[in-house]
Short mmCIF file of C-alpha atoms in Angstrom, two decimals:
data_model
loop_
_atom_site.label_atom_id
_atom_site.label_comp_id
_atom_site.label_asym_id
_atom_site.label_seq_id
_atom_site.Cartn_x
_atom_site.Cartn_y
_atom_site.Cartn_z
CA MET H 16 80.94 -113.20 155.34
CA ILE H 17 79.46 -109.97 154.80
CA ARG H 18 81.20 -107.95 158.07
CA PRO H 19 82.33 -104.33 158.90
CA GLY H 20 85.56 -104.44 159.82
CA LYS H 21 87.37 -106.85 156.63
CA MET H 22 90.81 -105.09 156.62
CA ILE H 23 91.02 -105.17 160.69
CA LEU H 24 93.32 -107.83 160.93
CA GLN H 25 95.13 -106.44 158.20
CA VAL H 26 95.65 -103.39 159.92
CA LEU H 27 96.38 -104.90 163.18
CA GLN H 28 99.17 -106.86 161.31
CA SER H 29 101.47 -104.04 160.02
CA LEU H 30 101.67 -103.36 162.92
CA PHE H 31 104.19 -105.83 162.95
CA GLN H 32 105.60 -105.45 159.73
CA LYS H 33 108.29 -102.74 158.79
CA PRO H 34 106.84 -99.40 156.86
CA ALA H 35 106.19 -99.89 153.10
CA THR H 36 108.36 -96.19 152.93
CA THR H 37 112.12 -95.54 152.83
CA ARG H 38 113.49 -92.98 154.98
CA TYR H 39 113.67 -91.51 151.39
CA PRO H 40 116.54 -88.22 151.23
CA PHE H 41 118.70 -89.94 154.23
CA VAL H 42 118.11 -94.05 152.04
CA LYS H 43 117.95 -93.40 148.04
CA ALA H 44 116.00 -95.55 146.18
CA PRO H 45 117.59 -97.41 143.77
CA MET H 46 116.88 -96.63 139.95
CA PRO H 47 116.69 -99.69 137.42
CA LYS H 48 118.82 -100.57 134.91
CA GLY H 49 117.92 -98.30 131.98
CA PHE H 50 116.44 -95.95 133.65
CA ARG H 51 115.51 -92.88 131.69
CA GLY H 52 117.33 -90.27 134.20
CA LYS H 53 119.82 -86.77 133.16
CA LEU H 54 121.45 -86.72 129.93
CA ARG H 55 125.29 -87.42 128.76
CA PHE H 56 126.58 -86.08 126.37
CA THR H 57 130.57 -87.91 125.16
CA SER H 58 132.20 -85.56 122.79
CA GLU H 59 134.24 -87.07 120.92
CA ARG H 60 131.36 -89.55 120.11
CA CYS H 61 129.28 -86.30 118.48
CA ILE H 62 129.57 -85.89 114.54
CA GLY H 63 127.37 -83.16 114.71
CA CYS H 64 124.20 -84.51 112.65
CA ARG H 65 121.73 -82.85 114.77
CA ALA H 66 119.70 -85.19 114.57
CA CYS H 67 119.15 -85.62 118.38
CA MET H 68 118.02 -81.50 118.14
CA ARG H 69 115.92 -82.24 114.69
CA ASP H 70 114.11 -85.00 117.07
CA CYS H 71 113.73 -83.60 120.55
CA PRO H 72 110.09 -82.69 121.40
CA ALA H 73 110.73 -80.23 124.01
CA ALA H 74 114.03 -78.27 122.90
CA ALA H 75 116.32 -79.34 126.02
CA ILE H 76 118.97 -80.16 123.44
CA THR H 77 121.20 -78.20 121.88
CA ILE H 78 124.21 -78.57 119.46
CA ARG H 79 127.49 -76.23 118.82
CA LYS H 80 130.52 -76.16 116.92
CA VAL H 81 133.35 -75.09 119.08
CA GLY H 82 136.13 -75.72 116.99
CA GLU H 83 136.92 -78.73 114.00
CA LYS H 84 134.91 -81.80 114.45
CA LYS H 85 134.80 -80.43 117.84
CA PHE H 86 130.56 -80.34 119.70
CA GLU H 87 129.29 -79.12 123.21
CA ALA H 88 126.28 -80.14 123.96
CA GLU H 89 123.34 -77.53 126.59
CA ILE H 90 120.83 -79.32 127.93
CA ASP H 91 117.91 -77.56 129.59
CA LEU H 92 117.12 -79.74 132.74
CA ALA H 93 113.98 -77.71 132.55
CA ARG H 94 112.61 -78.61 129.37
CA CYS H 95 113.83 -81.82 128.91
CA ILE H 96 111.22 -84.36 129.75
CA SER H 97 113.37 -87.66 129.69
CA CYS H 98 111.73 -89.48 126.49
CA ALA H 99 115.31 -90.61 125.18
CA GLN H 100 114.51 -90.20 121.88
CA CYS H 101 117.65 -88.10 121.47
CA VAL H 102 119.82 -90.96 123.12
CA ASP H 103 117.88 -93.33 119.89
CA SER H 104 118.43 -90.95 117.16
CA CYS H 105 122.02 -89.76 117.78
CA PRO H 106 123.70 -92.09 114.93
CA ARG H 107 126.79 -92.67 117.18
CA ASP H 108 125.78 -93.36 120.36
CA ALA H 109 127.18 -89.44 121.87
CA LEU H 110 124.57 -89.36 124.29
CA GLU H 111 123.40 -91.65 126.71
CA ALA H 112 120.45 -91.78 129.09
CA THR H 113 121.95 -92.18 133.30
CA PRO H 114 119.72 -93.43 136.23
CA GLU H 115 120.57 -89.41 138.39
CA PHE H 116 116.68 -88.34 139.27
CA GLU H 117 117.74 -85.93 141.41
CA LEU H 118 117.71 -82.42 138.99
CA ALA H 119 115.66 -80.36 141.15
CA GLN H 120 117.48 -76.79 142.01
CA LEU H 121 116.60 -73.85 143.67
CA ASP H 122 118.61 -71.67 140.54
CA PRO H 123 116.97 -72.09 137.29
CA THR H 124 120.71 -71.29 135.57
CA LYS H 125 121.99 -74.52 137.14
CA LEU H 126 119.33 -76.30 135.32
CA LYS H 127 121.07 -76.17 131.96
CA VAL H 128 124.15 -77.99 132.00
CA VAL H 129 126.71 -77.73 128.48
CA PHE H 130 128.76 -81.05 128.35
CA HIS H 131 131.80 -78.94 127.35
CA ALA H 132 134.39 -80.62 123.58
CA ASN H 133 137.57 -81.51 125.13
CA LEU H 134 139.48 -78.48 123.30
CA ALA H 135 143.04 -79.58 124.96
CA ASP H 136 144.46 -82.65 123.68
CA VAL H 137 142.47 -82.25 120.09
CA GLU H 138 146.85 -84.00 118.47
CA ASP H 139 146.70 -86.65 121.32
CA GLU H 140 143.39 -88.14 120.80
CA PRO H 141 142.09 -89.60 117.53
CA ALA H 142 139.44 -89.19 115.90
CA THR H 143 137.45 -92.07 116.72
CA LYS H 144 137.87 -92.73 119.97
CA THR H 145 134.38 -94.92 121.52
CA MET J 21 57.89 -72.53 154.05
CA PRO J 22 57.81 -72.78 149.79
CA GLU J 23 61.01 -75.27 148.77
CA ARG J 24 63.43 -73.16 147.00
CA ASN J 25 66.23 -74.42 144.57
CA PHE J 26 69.47 -72.23 145.10
CA THR J 27 72.59 -73.13 142.72
CA ILE J 28 75.87 -74.22 144.02
CA PRO J 29 79.46 -73.59 142.50
CA ILE J 30 81.43 -76.89 142.53
CA GLY J 31 84.99 -76.21 140.95
CA PRO J 32 86.33 -75.07 139.02
CA GLN J 33 89.05 -75.00 142.53
CA HIS J 34 87.38 -76.71 144.84
CA PRO J 35 89.38 -78.99 147.83
CA ALA J 36 87.26 -81.99 146.48
CA LEU J 37 88.44 -82.04 142.99
CA LYS J 38 91.88 -82.79 142.46
CA GLU J 39 91.54 -81.72 139.19
CA PRO J 40 89.81 -78.10 137.86
CA GLU J 41 87.10 -78.74 136.12
CA SER J 42 82.92 -76.97 137.70
CA PHE J 43 79.49 -78.42 138.14
CA ASN J 44 77.02 -75.89 139.30
CA VAL J 45 74.53 -78.11 141.36
CA THR J 46 70.89 -77.59 142.02
CA LEU J 47 69.51 -78.33 144.96
CA GLN J 48 66.68 -78.53 146.94
CA GLY J 49 67.36 -79.08 150.43
CA GLU J 50 69.57 -82.02 150.11
CA LYS J 51 68.38 -83.26 146.24
CA ILE J 52 70.01 -82.64 143.19
CA VAL J 53 67.53 -81.70 141.37
CA GLY J 54 69.87 -80.10 138.31
CA MET J 55 73.73 -80.33 137.22
CA ASN J 56 75.37 -78.70 134.77
CA VAL J 57 79.38 -79.82 134.18
CA ARG J 58 81.89 -77.37 132.35
CA LEU J 59 85.13 -78.67 131.24
CA GLY J 60 87.64 -76.32 130.02
CA TYR J 61 89.79 -74.91 132.80
CA ASN J 62 92.58 -77.15 131.25
CA HIS J 63 93.09 -76.74 127.93
CA ARG J 64 96.34 -76.96 126.57
CA GLY J 65 96.53 -76.87 122.78
CA ILE J 66 97.87 -80.53 122.75
CA GLU J 67 96.04 -81.20 119.12
CA LYS J 68 97.11 -78.28 118.23
CA ALA J 69 101.39 -77.86 119.02
CA CYS J 70 100.37 -81.37 117.23
CA GLU J 71 100.31 -80.16 113.89
CA GLU J 72 103.59 -78.10 115.67
CA ARG J 73 105.36 -81.49 116.48
CA THR J 74 107.05 -84.28 113.95
CA PHE J 75 105.88 -87.08 114.28
CA VAL J 76 108.25 -88.25 116.57
CA GLN J 77 108.03 -85.80 118.62
CA ASP J 78 104.35 -86.16 118.39
CA VAL J 79 104.98 -89.69 119.85
CA TYR J 80 106.00 -88.20 123.22
CA LEU J 81 103.45 -85.83 123.13
CA ILE J 82 100.58 -87.11 123.45
CA GLU J 83 101.58 -89.31 126.20
CA ARG J 84 101.18 -86.56 127.72
CA VAL J 85 98.10 -85.96 127.25
CA CYS J 86 97.42 -87.75 130.44
CA GLY J 87 99.22 -89.15 133.67
CA ILE J 88 97.25 -92.36 133.95
CA CYS J 89 96.76 -94.00 130.80
CA SER J 90 99.95 -92.63 128.49
CA HIS J 91 100.69 -96.02 126.64
CA SER J 92 97.13 -95.81 125.47
CA HIS J 93 97.29 -93.13 124.18
CA SER J 94 100.48 -93.18 122.53
CA THR J 95 99.63 -96.75 120.90
CA CYS J 96 96.48 -95.30 120.08
CA PHE J 97 98.52 -92.29 117.83
CA VAL J 98 101.28 -94.76 116.58
CA GLN J 99 98.46 -97.28 115.12
CA ALA J 100 96.91 -94.89 113.55
CA VAL J 101 100.13 -93.70 111.87
CA GLU J 102 100.98 -96.17 110.63
CA GLU J 103 98.10 -97.52 109.18
CA ILE J 104 98.29 -94.35 107.68
CA ALA J 105 102.08 -95.14 106.15
CA GLY J 106 101.24 -98.63 105.95
CA LEU J 107 103.98 -100.21 108.43
CA GLU J 108 103.99 -103.78 109.58
CA VAL J 109 104.47 -103.55 112.99
CA PRO J 110 106.32 -107.36 113.65
CA LYS J 111 104.85 -109.44 116.00
CA ARG J 112 107.71 -108.85 119.31
CA GLY J 113 106.75 -105.19 119.27
CA LEU J 114 102.62 -106.10 119.78
CA TYR J 115 103.36 -108.06 122.09
CA ILE J 116 105.57 -105.71 124.24
CA ARG J 117 102.82 -102.74 123.45
CA THR J 118 100.35 -104.75 124.97
CA LEU J 119 101.96 -106.14 127.90
CA VAL J 120 102.53 -102.77 128.74
CA ALA J 121 99.12 -102.32 127.94
CA GLU J 122 98.26 -104.43 130.27
CA LEU J 123 100.40 -103.01 133.24
CA GLU J 124 98.90 -99.90 133.12
CA ARG J 125 95.58 -100.94 133.15
CA VAL J 126 96.71 -102.42 136.64
CA HIS J 127 98.47 -99.92 137.51
CA SER J 128 94.81 -97.50 136.82
CA HIS J 129 92.17 -99.28 138.39
CA LEU J 130 94.47 -99.96 141.44
CA LEU J 131 94.83 -96.76 141.53
CA TRP J 132 91.32 -96.25 141.14
CA LEU J 133 89.95 -98.23 144.19
CA GLY J 134 92.35 -96.72 145.93
CA VAL J 135 90.66 -92.87 144.84
CA ALA J 136 87.00 -94.19 145.97
CA GLY J 137 87.92 -95.97 148.71
CA HIS J 138 88.52 -92.47 150.22
CA GLU J 139 85.99 -90.61 148.81
CA ILE J 140 83.92 -92.86 150.88
CA GLY J 141 86.35 -92.61 153.52
CA PHE J 142 87.61 -95.47 152.98
CA ASP J 143 91.34 -94.42 153.90
CA THR J 144 93.17 -97.97 155.01
CA LEU J 145 92.30 -99.38 151.61
CA LEU J 146 93.72 -96.45 149.77
CA MET J 147 96.75 -97.20 151.68
CA TYR J 148 97.19 -100.77 150.72
CA THR J 149 96.30 -100.45 147.55
CA TRP J 150 98.86 -97.29 147.10
CA ARG J 151 101.50 -99.84 148.70
CA ASP J 152 100.35 -102.94 146.26
CA ARG J 153 100.38 -100.82 143.13
CA GLU J 154 104.41 -99.49 143.91
CA VAL J 155 104.74 -103.01 143.19
CA VAL J 156 103.51 -102.75 139.65
CA MET J 157 104.95 -99.06 139.35
CA ASP J 158 108.54 -100.39 139.64
CA LEU J 159 108.28 -103.17 136.90
CA LEU J 160 107.19 -100.42 134.60
CA ALA J 161 110.08 -98.77 135.18
CA LEU J 162 112.05 -101.59 134.97
CA LEU J 163 110.71 -102.75 131.33
CA THR J 164 110.31 -99.05 129.28
CA GLY J 165 112.20 -96.73 131.42
CA ASN J 166 109.64 -94.57 133.70
CA ARG J 167 106.97 -95.11 135.45
CA VAL J 168 104.47 -92.59 134.26
CA HIS J 169 105.60 -92.04 130.69
CA TYR J 170 107.40 -95.26 130.17
CA GLY J 171 108.21 -94.31 126.38
CA MET J 172 107.95 -97.76 125.32
CA ASN J 173 105.47 -96.80 122.13
CA THR J 174 107.79 -95.24 118.28
CA ILE J 175 106.26 -95.07 114.77
CA GLY J 176 106.60 -99.02 113.34
CA GLY J 177 106.88 -100.20 117.11
CA VAL J 178 108.68 -100.39 120.69
CA ARG J 179 111.51 -99.00 122.17
CA ARG J 180 112.59 -101.76 124.04
CA ASP J 181 112.99 -105.22 124.55
CA ILE J 182 112.13 -108.18 127.49
CA THR J 183 115.24 -109.47 128.09
CA ALA J 184 115.00 -113.33 129.38
CA GLU J 185 116.33 -112.05 132.62
CA GLN J 186 112.43 -109.97 133.31
CA ILE J 187 110.65 -112.62 132.21
CA PRO J 188 110.85 -114.05 136.11
CA GLN J 189 110.40 -110.60 137.45
CA ILE J 190 107.31 -109.99 135.68
CA LEU J 191 105.97 -113.13 137.10
CA ALA J 192 106.99 -112.81 140.57
CA ALA J 193 105.22 -109.92 140.18
CA VAL J 194 102.02 -110.79 138.81
CA ASP J 195 102.10 -113.20 141.49
CA THR J 196 102.19 -110.92 144.71
CA LEU J 197 99.15 -108.41 142.83
CA GLU J 198 97.02 -111.44 141.55
CA GLU J 199 96.98 -112.66 145.23
CA ARG J 200 96.11 -109.46 146.52
CA THR J 201 93.67 -108.66 144.33
CA LYS J 202 92.37 -111.89 145.38
CA TYR J 203 92.51 -110.14 148.91
CA TYR J 204 91.11 -106.52 148.03
CA ALA J 205 88.10 -108.56 145.62
CA GLN J 206 87.52 -110.27 149.00
CA VAL J 207 86.88 -107.23 151.63
CA ALA J 208 85.19 -105.81 148.51
CA THR J 209 82.63 -108.23 148.98
CA GLN J 210 82.81 -108.98 151.68
CA GLU J 211 83.01 -105.84 153.98
CA MET J 212 79.54 -104.11 155.05
CA THR J 213 80.48 -100.59 154.73
CA ILE J 214 81.71 -100.74 151.31
CA ILE J 215 78.91 -102.57 149.83
CA LYS J 216 75.70 -100.13 152.20
CA ARG J 217 78.12 -96.70 150.86
CA LEU J 218 78.94 -97.78 146.75
CA SER J 219 75.25 -100.25 145.97
CA GLY J 220 72.30 -97.74 144.69
CA VAL J 221 74.24 -94.80 143.89
CA GLY J 222 74.66 -93.43 141.04
CA VAL J 223 72.73 -95.90 138.88
CA LEU J 224 72.56 -95.52 135.63
CA SER J 225 70.40 -98.49 132.73
CA HIS J 226 71.05 -99.93 130.44
CA GLU J 227 69.85 -98.66 128.18
CA ASP J 228 70.70 -95.13 129.95
CA ALA J 229 74.26 -96.56 129.68
CA LYS J 230 74.10 -97.53 125.78
CA HIS J 231 71.91 -94.20 124.96
CA LEU J 232 74.00 -91.69 126.50
CA GLY J 233 77.27 -93.63 125.27
CA ALA J 234 78.83 -94.57 128.03
CA VAL J 235 82.90 -95.83 127.09
CA GLY J 236 85.18 -98.55 129.25
CA PRO J 237 84.22 -100.45 133.21
CA THR J 238 80.98 -97.33 133.74
CA ALA J 239 79.23 -99.25 130.79
CA ARG J 240 80.14 -102.87 131.30
CA ALA J 241 78.96 -102.67 134.98
CA SER J 242 75.34 -102.20 132.97
CA ALA J 243 76.04 -104.62 131.69
CA VAL J 244 76.78 -102.83 128.17
CA ASP J 245 79.17 -105.72 127.54
CA ARG J 246 81.02 -103.67 124.79
CA ASP J 247 85.14 -104.12 124.46
CA VAL J 248 87.67 -102.85 121.99
CA ARG J 249 90.28 -105.25 123.11
CA ARG J 250 88.09 -107.82 121.97
CA ASP J 251 85.24 -106.28 118.78
CA ASP J 252 88.59 -104.94 117.61
CA PRO J 253 91.34 -106.37 117.84
CA TYR J 254 94.64 -104.36 117.75
CA ALA J 255 97.99 -105.06 118.90
CA ALA J 256 97.61 -108.51 119.97
CA TYR J 257 94.71 -109.07 121.88
CA GLY J 258 92.83 -110.96 118.54
CA ALA J 259 95.39 -114.08 119.49
CA LEU J 260 95.31 -113.88 123.41
CA SER J 261 91.98 -115.46 125.52
CA PHE J 262 90.64 -113.03 127.93
CA ASN J 263 86.89 -112.74 129.14
CA VAL J 264 85.42 -108.93 128.90
CA VAL J 265 84.23 -108.47 132.20
CA THR J 266 80.82 -106.99 133.31
CA ASP J 267 78.11 -106.48 135.50
CA ASN J 268 74.20 -105.20 136.19
CA HIS J 269 74.72 -104.43 139.06
CA ASN J 270 74.13 -101.03 137.14
CA ASP J 271 75.92 -98.35 140.52
CA VAL J 272 78.67 -97.72 141.41
CA TYR J 273 79.23 -100.78 143.69
CA GLY J 274 79.27 -103.05 140.32
CA ARG J 275 81.83 -100.28 138.58
CA THR J 276 84.43 -101.73 142.15
CA LEU J 277 83.39 -105.09 140.76
CA VAL J 278 84.26 -104.97 136.56
CA ARG J 279 87.53 -103.05 137.50
CA VAL J 280 88.45 -105.61 139.83
CA GLY J 281 86.93 -108.49 137.85
CA GLU J 282 89.61 -106.95 135.18
CA LEU J 283 92.68 -106.95 137.43
CA MET J 284 92.46 -110.33 137.79
CA GLU J 285 91.70 -110.57 133.40
CA ALA J 286 95.05 -107.84 133.18
CA TYR J 287 96.98 -111.33 134.96
CA LYS J 288 95.64 -113.49 132.82
CA LEU J 289 96.98 -111.45 129.87
CA ILE J 290 100.19 -110.37 130.84
CA ARG J 291 100.83 -114.17 132.00
CA GLN J 292 99.52 -115.65 128.51
CA ILE J 293 101.61 -112.79 126.88
CA VAL J 294 105.05 -113.78 128.11
CA ALA J 295 104.16 -117.35 127.70
CA ASN J 296 103.92 -116.95 123.92
CA LEU J 297 106.12 -113.84 123.11
CA PRO J 298 107.60 -114.29 120.10
CA GLY J 299 110.82 -113.61 118.79
CA GLY J 300 111.66 -111.54 116.50
CA PRO J 301 113.03 -107.65 115.18
CA ILE J 302 110.99 -104.94 118.18
CA ALA J 303 110.47 -102.75 115.54
CA VAL J 304 110.53 -101.90 111.98
CA LYS J 305 112.21 -98.75 110.91
CA ALA J 306 109.59 -95.81 109.93
CA PRO J 307 109.52 -93.31 107.32
CA ARG J 308 110.25 -89.77 108.36
CA LYS J 309 107.33 -88.44 105.77
CA ILE J 310 104.13 -89.96 106.38
CA PRO J 311 101.95 -90.45 103.01
CA ALA J 312 99.12 -88.23 102.71
CA GLY J 313 95.97 -90.04 103.71
CA GLU J 314 94.00 -90.70 107.32
CA ALA J 315 92.79 -93.17 110.19
CA LEU J 316 90.44 -93.71 113.18
CA SER J 317 92.12 -95.43 115.39
CA ARG J 318 90.00 -97.24 118.25
CA TYR J 319 92.07 -98.56 121.79
CA GLU J 320 90.10 -99.39 125.12
CA ALA J 321 92.10 -97.62 127.72
CA PRO J 322 91.25 -98.53 131.43
CA ARG J 323 88.71 -95.54 131.32
CA GLY J 324 86.99 -96.84 128.30
CA GLU J 325 87.05 -96.72 124.23
CA ASP J 326 90.15 -93.89 123.11
CA ILE J 327 89.74 -92.17 119.91
CA HIS J 328 92.26 -90.84 118.26
CA TYR J 329 92.33 -89.38 113.73
CA VAL J 330 95.32 -88.41 112.51
CA ARG J 331 95.30 -86.90 109.23
CA ALA J 332 98.64 -86.37 107.17
CA ASN J 333 99.78 -85.02 104.19
CA GLY J 334 102.37 -86.11 102.81
CA THR J 335 105.15 -84.57 105.39
CA ASP J 336 106.61 -84.49 108.69
CA LYS J 337 104.22 -82.85 110.59
CA PRO J 338 100.65 -84.09 110.60
CA GLU J 339 97.85 -81.80 109.35
CA ARG J 340 95.66 -82.31 112.26
CA VAL J 341 94.98 -85.28 115.40
CA LYS J 342 91.86 -85.14 116.73
CA ILE J 343 91.55 -86.78 120.81
CA ARG J 344 88.83 -88.53 122.28
CA ALA J 345 89.40 -89.06 125.62
CA PRO J 346 87.47 -91.45 127.63
CA THR J 347 85.86 -89.39 130.09
CA LEU J 348 84.40 -87.29 127.59
CA ALA J 349 81.48 -90.42 126.36
CA ASN J 350 81.51 -90.13 130.45
CA VAL J 351 80.82 -86.84 131.73
CA GLN J 352 77.65 -86.36 130.82
CA VAL J 353 76.33 -89.76 132.34
CA VAL J 354 78.16 -88.08 135.83
CA ALA J 355 74.53 -85.38 135.35
CA HIS J 356 71.99 -88.48 134.61
CA MET J 357 73.33 -90.91 137.54
CA LEU J 358 73.09 -87.34 140.03
CA LYS J 359 69.67 -86.89 139.41
CA ASP J 360 67.32 -86.89 142.12
CA ARG J 361 70.61 -88.03 144.75
CA TYR J 362 71.39 -86.52 147.65
CA LEU J 363 74.82 -84.20 146.97
CA ALA J 364 76.73 -86.55 149.34
CA ASP J 365 76.69 -88.85 146.98
CA LEU J 366 77.89 -86.70 144.17
CA PRO J 367 82.51 -86.67 144.68
CA ILE J 368 81.94 -91.05 144.69
CA VAL J 369 79.53 -90.60 141.26
CA ILE J 370 82.01 -88.58 139.66
CA ALA J 371 84.80 -90.65 140.68
CA ALA J 372 83.75 -93.48 139.59
CA ILE J 373 83.83 -93.02 136.10
CA ASP J 374 87.52 -92.13 137.16
CA PRO J 375 87.54 -89.20 135.36
CA CYS J 376 90.59 -87.46 133.83
CA PHE J 377 89.62 -83.70 132.85
CA SER J 378 92.95 -82.97 131.68
CA CYS J 379 93.53 -85.12 128.74
CA THR J 380 89.44 -85.50 127.53
CA ASP J 381 89.90 -81.14 127.90
CA ARG J 382 89.57 -80.29 123.90
CA ALA J 383 88.90 -76.90 122.75
CA ILE J 384 85.18 -75.81 123.40
CA ARG J 385 83.56 -73.33 122.38
CA VAL J 386 80.38 -72.12 124.75
CA ARG J 387 77.67 -71.07 122.69
CA SER J 388 76.61 -67.88 123.98
CA ASP J 389 73.12 -65.48 122.44
CA VAL J 390 74.95 -62.05 124.18
CA ASP J 391 78.18 -62.02 121.64
CA ALA J 392 77.71 -62.79 118.08
CA MET J 393 80.25 -63.79 117.08
CA PRO J 394 81.09 -65.56 113.25
CA GLU J 395 81.17 -69.17 113.49
CA THR J 396 84.52 -70.16 112.60
CA MET J 397 87.75 -67.58 112.56
CA SER J 398 90.56 -67.23 110.66
CA TRP J 399 93.91 -67.42 112.00
CA PRO J 400 94.61 -62.89 111.68
CA ALA J 401 91.49 -62.40 112.67
CA LEU J 402 91.84 -64.54 116.62
CA ARG J 403 95.02 -62.97 117.22
CA ALA J 404 93.76 -59.60 116.17
CA GLN J 405 91.25 -60.50 118.98
CA SER J 406 93.27 -61.31 121.45
CA ILE J 407 95.99 -58.68 120.68
CA ASP J 408 93.06 -55.96 121.61
CA TRP J 409 91.36 -58.76 124.44
CA TYR J 410 94.46 -58.08 126.54
CA ARG J 411 94.53 -54.22 125.03
CA GLN J 412 91.67 -54.02 126.35
CA GLN J 413 92.47 -55.17 129.83
CA GLY J 414 95.46 -53.23 130.42
CA ILE J 415 98.36 -55.36 128.61
CA ASP J 416 99.88 -55.12 125.74
CA PHE J 417 101.92 -57.09 123.68
CA THR J 418 102.41 -54.62 120.98
CA GLN J 419 106.20 -54.90 122.48
CA LEU J 420 107.48 -58.26 123.90
CA ASN J 421 105.92 -59.28 120.04
CA ARG J 422 108.44 -56.90 118.06
CA THR J 423 111.09 -58.05 119.89
CA PHE J 424 109.49 -62.24 119.45
CA MET J 425 110.20 -61.05 115.64
CA LYS J 426 114.15 -60.09 115.97
CA LYS J 427 114.80 -63.14 117.11
#
């Protein structure tokens, strides 16, 4: 039947339903497993091949040698496009994507995240810790 | 009093437009007698940037051509590269690619339905379709790891597999969406305000649609039976059965019906893909250096036929990438559809082609008789001209350039 107000029933029903939106800053939306958010770097696994730097489309990641077989990573969150190609490129699983997505900062310097290498216990740590 | 024509500029910055583009509309009273569409306000230099990056990086850059049909562009690009490299993508990879493509079509068409509702002042439709669109967005985030730029494609296949636990979730989401789409189909065919507002608006006859080269739902609503998925099957479409939805209303109402019909076909396709998902690997390893060659790839994006041309020269970077987004084929149709129509129809007629002006913005040259520039300019000449131009504006980059050169 062609008539106006076809959706009126739906609208009235919505009055008695819970809102479709969530109270976001207070109620956090859970991200699904495997969501590509902020990167995490595990220095112990890095072998310094820099495959991640080569493949990053946004030049967001920098691997620096800080000691004998010790590497640290600097990730520029302002540049990172969350494609996680570096995670795929890494031959040693040193990089992984976490579901963390609230990355906004008022201070731009905080957008550069450095994952430091653990320099103190060079002798204690086995080289192939996984 | 003699009738006077006057021209009003709509855009590049205008509250009714979501993206910067310019429409110079010549009016006679309320009637549009002439229209001049000008693109070029959103040029990002993506094609040139592709030449400076490796093929692996380009997949992500190409994906960012469009925020809505991101999978369309990346699939179109990787298909071309795979053809040059002679890679045989595993069947499971192709099926997963097709699954994401159809889910993307669902989210894009639901988005359009909401936008169309908004443009005709039916914001209730916008609110409800966008609420339901969240179902498919969440599903895409679950399957691919992101809501918008899925990052699912890689040269030689896809990056993520579909697990057994995800399949019931896909089917449950599709059931919900199908039920809701049936409701919207009812709304579209029974709500009097929609029918009255959209019928006879933005008329594009069958002949004109063919003549002007319209693509996608815009053409199919004018009974042009054309769909790349069926005519030139790519990915897994050759093995799947579906109908190409056409309509002979020739107006915005027809375009609405085509899109709603395509939603129903998309659910059918998703169910087929999930039921027939072959086993095996999802990708083959691609070489970093792609052998010299060229390829043209076609893809039926939600907005119409998307074309990518890639030429490789044996290195790990492409020599040339050319993108023809579907909006470029449809944008000249808008001027035709609005001729002798009322100004009030302009927003909905533009929205009815589902335009994406940022995607379509490639380098253009506005021909002018005043400046006698050479047809082509070399890079050094172009650089010299830009430095000179800025200097005339009182901006000197010489010092800045030197600092960069030192680095």
